[in-house]
Coordinates of C-alpha atoms in Angstrom, one line a residue:
Chain K
X814 CA 153.9 58.8 165.1
X815 CA 151.1 60.3 163.1
X816 CA 151.2 59.9 159.4
X817 CA 149.1 60.8 156.4
X818 CA 150.0 59.3 153.0
X819 CA 148.7 60.4 149.6
X820 CA 150.2 60.3 146.1
X821 CA 152.4 63.2 145.2
X822 CA 151.0 63.7 141.7
X823 CA 148.3 62.3 139.4
X824 CA 147.3 63.0 135.8
X825 CA 143.9 62.7 134.3
X826 CA 142.0 63.6 131.2
X827 CA 139.3 66.3 131.0
X828 CA 135.9 64.7 131.3
X829 CA 137.2 61.6 133.0
X830 CA 137.0 60.3 136.6
X831 CA 139.9 60.3 139.1
X832 CA 140.3 58.9 142.6
X833 CA 142.8 60.3 145.0
X834 CA 143.6 58.0 147.9
X835 CA 144.6 58.9 151.4
X836 CA 145.7 56.5 154.2
X837 CA 146.3 57.7 157.7
X838 CA 147.6 56.6 161.1
X839 CA 146.8 59.1 163.9
X840 CA 146.4 59.3 167.6
X841 CA 142.6 59.4 167.7
X842 CA 140.2 60.3 165.0
X843 CA 137.7 63.1 164.9
X844 CA 137.1 63.2 161.2
X845 CA 138.8 63.5 157.8
X846 CA 138.8 66.5 155.6
X847 CA 139.6 67.1 151.9
X848 CA 140.7 70.5 150.8
X849 CA 141.4 71.9 147.3
X850 CA 144.3 74.3 146.9
X851 CA 145.0 76.2 143.7
X852 CA 148.6 77.4 143.2
X853 CA 149.2 80.6 145.2
X854 CA 145.9 80.4 147.0
X855 CA 144.7 79.2 150.4
X856 CA 143.0 75.8 150.7
X857 CA 139.2 75.6 150.3
X858 CA 137.1 73.1 152.1
X859 CA 135.7 70.2 150.0
X860 CA 134.4 67.6 152.3
X861 CA 134.3 66.2 155.8
X862 CA 133.8 62.5 156.7
X863 CA 133.5 61.2 160.3
X864 CA 131.4 58.1 159.7
X865 CA 132.2 55.2 157.3
X866 CA 130.7 55.5 153.8
X867 CA 130.4 57.8 150.9
X868 CA 129.5 61.4 150.9
X869 CA 128.5 62.9 147.6
X870 CA 128.5 66.5 146.8
X871 CA 128.0 67.3 143.1
X872 CA 130.9 66.1 141.0
X873 CA 133.0 65.4 144.1
X874 CA 132.5 62.4 146.5
X875 CA 134.5 61.4 149.5
X876 CA 134.7 57.9 151.1
X877 CA 135.9 56.9 154.5
X878 CA 136.8 53.5 156.1
X879 CA 137.9 54.1 159.7
X880 CA 138.8 50.4 160.2
X881 CA 141.2 50.6 157.3
X882 CA 142.5 54.1 158.0
X883 CA 141.6 55.0 154.4
X884 CA 139.8 57.6 152.5
X885 CA 139.5 58.6 148.9
X886 CA 138.3 61.7 147.0
X887 CA 136.5 61.0 143.7
X888 CA 136.2 63.7 141.1
X889 CA 133.9 63.1 138.2
X890 CA 133.5 64.9 134.8
X891 CA 136.9 66.5 135.3
X892 CA 137.3 70.1 134.2
X893 CA 140.4 72.0 133.5
X894 CA 139.7 74.2 136.6
X895 CA 140.0 71.0 138.8
X896 CA 143.8 71.2 138.2
X897 CA 145.0 71.9 141.8
X898 CA 146.5 70.2 144.8
X899 CA 144.2 68.1 147.0
X900 CA 145.0 68.0 150.6
X901 CA 143.9 65.2 153.0
X902 CA 143.8 66.1 156.7
X903 CA 142.8 64.1 159.7
X904 CA 141.6 65.7 163.0
X905 CA 143.2 63.8 165.9
X906 CA 142.0 63.3 169.4
X907 CA 143.1 66.8 170.4
X908 CA 141.0 68.3 167.5
X909 CA 144.3 69.2 165.8
X910 CA 144.5 68.8 162.0
X911 CA 147.2 66.5 160.7
X912 CA 148.0 67.3 157.1
X913 CA 149.1 65.2 154.2
X914 CA 151.6 66.6 151.8
X915 CA 148.9 67.0 149.1
X916 CA 148.3 65.4 145.7
X917 CA 148.9 67.6 142.7
X918 CA 146.3 66.8 140.1
X919 CA 147.1 67.7 136.5
X920 CA 144.2 67.7 134.0
X921 CA 145.0 67.3 130.3
X922 CA 142.6 68.2 127.5
Chain X
X965 CA 130.7 78.9 155.0
X966 CA 132.3 81.2 157.5
X967 CA 134.6 84.0 156.2
X968 CA 138.2 84.6 157.3
X969 CA 140.1 87.5 156.1
X970 CA 143.8 88.3 156.1
X971 CA 145.7 91.5 155.6
X972 CA 147.8 92.3 153.8
X973 CA 147.5 89.9 150.8
X974 CA 151.1 90.4 150.0
X975 CA 154.0 92.3 151.4
X976 CA 157.6 93.0 150.4
X977 CA 160.0 94.2 153.0
X978 CA 163.7 94.7 153.6
X979 CA 165.7 92.3 155.6
X980 CA 165.8 93.1 159.3
X981 CA 162.3 94.8 159.4
X982 CA 159.2 93.5 161.1
X983 CA 156.0 92.6 159.4
X984 CA 152.5 92.2 161.0
X985 CA 149.8 90.0 159.4
X986 CA 146.2 90.2 160.6
X987 CA 143.7 87.4 160.6
X988 CA 140.0 88.1 161.2
X989 CA 137.0 85.9 161.4
X990 CA 134.3 88.1 159.9
X991 CA 131.0 86.4 160.8
X992 CA 131.8 84.1 163.7
X993 CA 133.8 84.1 166.9
X994 CA 136.9 81.9 166.7
X995 CA 138.2 80.7 170.0
X996 CA 141.1 79.1 168.2
X997 CA 143.1 80.3 165.2
X998 CA 146.0 78.6 163.5
X999 CA 149.0 80.0 161.7
X1000 CA 150.5 78.0 158.8
X1001 CA 153.4 78.5 156.5
X1002 CA 153.7 77.0 153.1
X1003 CA 156.8 77.0 151.0
X1004 CA 156.5 76.5 147.2
X1005 CA 155.3 73.1 146.2
X1006 CA 155.1 72.0 149.8
X1007 CA 152.2 71.2 152.1
X1008 CA 151.0 73.4 154.9
X1009 CA 153.2 73.5 158.0
X1010 CA 151.5 74.4 161.2
X1011 CA 153.4 77.1 163.0
X1012 CA 151.3 77.7 166.1
X1013 CA 147.9 77.4 167.6
X1014 CA 146.5 80.6 169.0
X1015 CA 143.7 80.7 171.7
X1016 CA 142.0 83.9 172.6
X1017 CA 143.3 85.5 175.7
X1018 CA 146.2 83.1 176.2
X1019 CA 149.7 82.5 174.9
X1020 CA 150.1 80.7 171.6
X1021 CA 151.3 77.1 171.4
X1022 CA 154.2 76.9 169.0
X1023 CA 155.2 73.8 167.0
X1024 CA 158.6 72.3 167.4
X1025 CA 161.2 74.2 165.5
X1026 CA 159.2 77.5 165.3
X1027 CA 160.9 80.4 167.2
X1028 CA 158.3 82.1 169.4
X1029 CA 160.5 85.2 169.7
X1030 CA 160.7 85.6 166.0
X1031 CA 157.1 84.8 165.2
X1032 CA 155.0 86.8 167.7
X1033 CA 151.4 85.8 167.9
X1034 CA 148.7 87.8 169.6
X1035 CA 145.0 86.7 169.9
X1036 CA 143.5 89.7 171.7
X1037 CA 139.9 89.0 170.7
X1038 CA 137.6 86.3 169.4
X1039 CA 137.8 87.7 165.9
X1040 CA 141.4 88.8 165.5
X1041 CA 144.8 87.2 165.7
X1042 CA 148.0 88.7 164.5
X1043 CA 151.3 87.2 163.5
X1044 CA 154.4 89.5 163.6
X1045 CA 157.5 88.3 161.8
X1046 CA 160.3 90.1 163.6
X1047 CA 163.7 90.9 162.0
X1048 CA 162.6 89.2 158.8
X1049 CA 165.2 87.5 156.6
X1050 CA 165.0 86.2 153.0
X1051 CA 164.5 82.7 154.3
X1052 CA 161.3 83.8 156.0
X1053 CA 159.8 84.5 152.5
X1054 CA 156.8 82.3 152.3
X1055 CA 153.0 82.0 152.0
X1056 CA 151.5 82.6 155.5
X1057 CA 148.0 81.3 156.0
X1058 CA 145.7 81.6 159.0
X1059 CA 142.6 79.5 159.8
X1060 CA 139.9 79.8 162.4
X1061 CA 138.2 76.9 164.0
X1062 CA 134.5 76.8 164.0
X1063 CA 132.4 74.6 166.2
X1064 CA 135.3 72.4 167.2
X1065 CA 135.5 70.7 163.8
X1066 CA 135.9 72.7 160.7
X1067 CA 138.7 75.1 159.9
X1068 CA 138.1 78.1 157.6
X1069 CA 141.2 79.5 155.9
X1070 CA 142.1 83.0 155.2
X1071 CA 143.2 83.9 151.7
X1072 CA 146.9 83.9 152.7
X1073 CA 149.7 86.5 152.8
X1074 CA 152.6 86.2 150.5
X1075 CA 155.7 87.6 152.2
X1076 CA 158.9 88.4 150.3
X1077 CA 161.9 89.6 152.2
X1078 CA 164.6 91.3 150.1

């Protein structure tokens, strides 16, 4: 079966760095997405990785290792507004998104 | 990025009535749109995949006669919740696929059935 695993909840301090991990097992792979979702709102796109390596975009970076079925989202210089759920999703061979359950990130002052 | 709109943003209705939710891609043509449902503190659950001009493909456990999906044009898909009940109260989100890869999400519709 297809499976996406990510931690349920993480806590970090304002100004610090946090890494949210995601492991996956899917039928085929056409890329991995990270989305941010604030409570009561729709997800917003953060990053897309299809090749191995690190993609940096401002304070956010995303890493992919296809051989390990592993990705992480790295958030630097955390701000209170980064408190949200972070969703990992993998696009399978049918170009269908398989979603993780999301990681709720709590930022403390 | 591309813009997807949803209407209405929120709706309150009585049990037994039907509610229609519209999803529009404003600046691109979307051959495929997706409908998701999200209950509080849970992840997105795909309900159905909608392709323009053809019948929607429903996920297992989703009643096609209760959740009617119409994708009449490349920029509009509608979800009608028929004979809504309180257990249908949820956050309904549509997304539109762009260039075979990225999905852009609408802002969501919060449905409350009394």
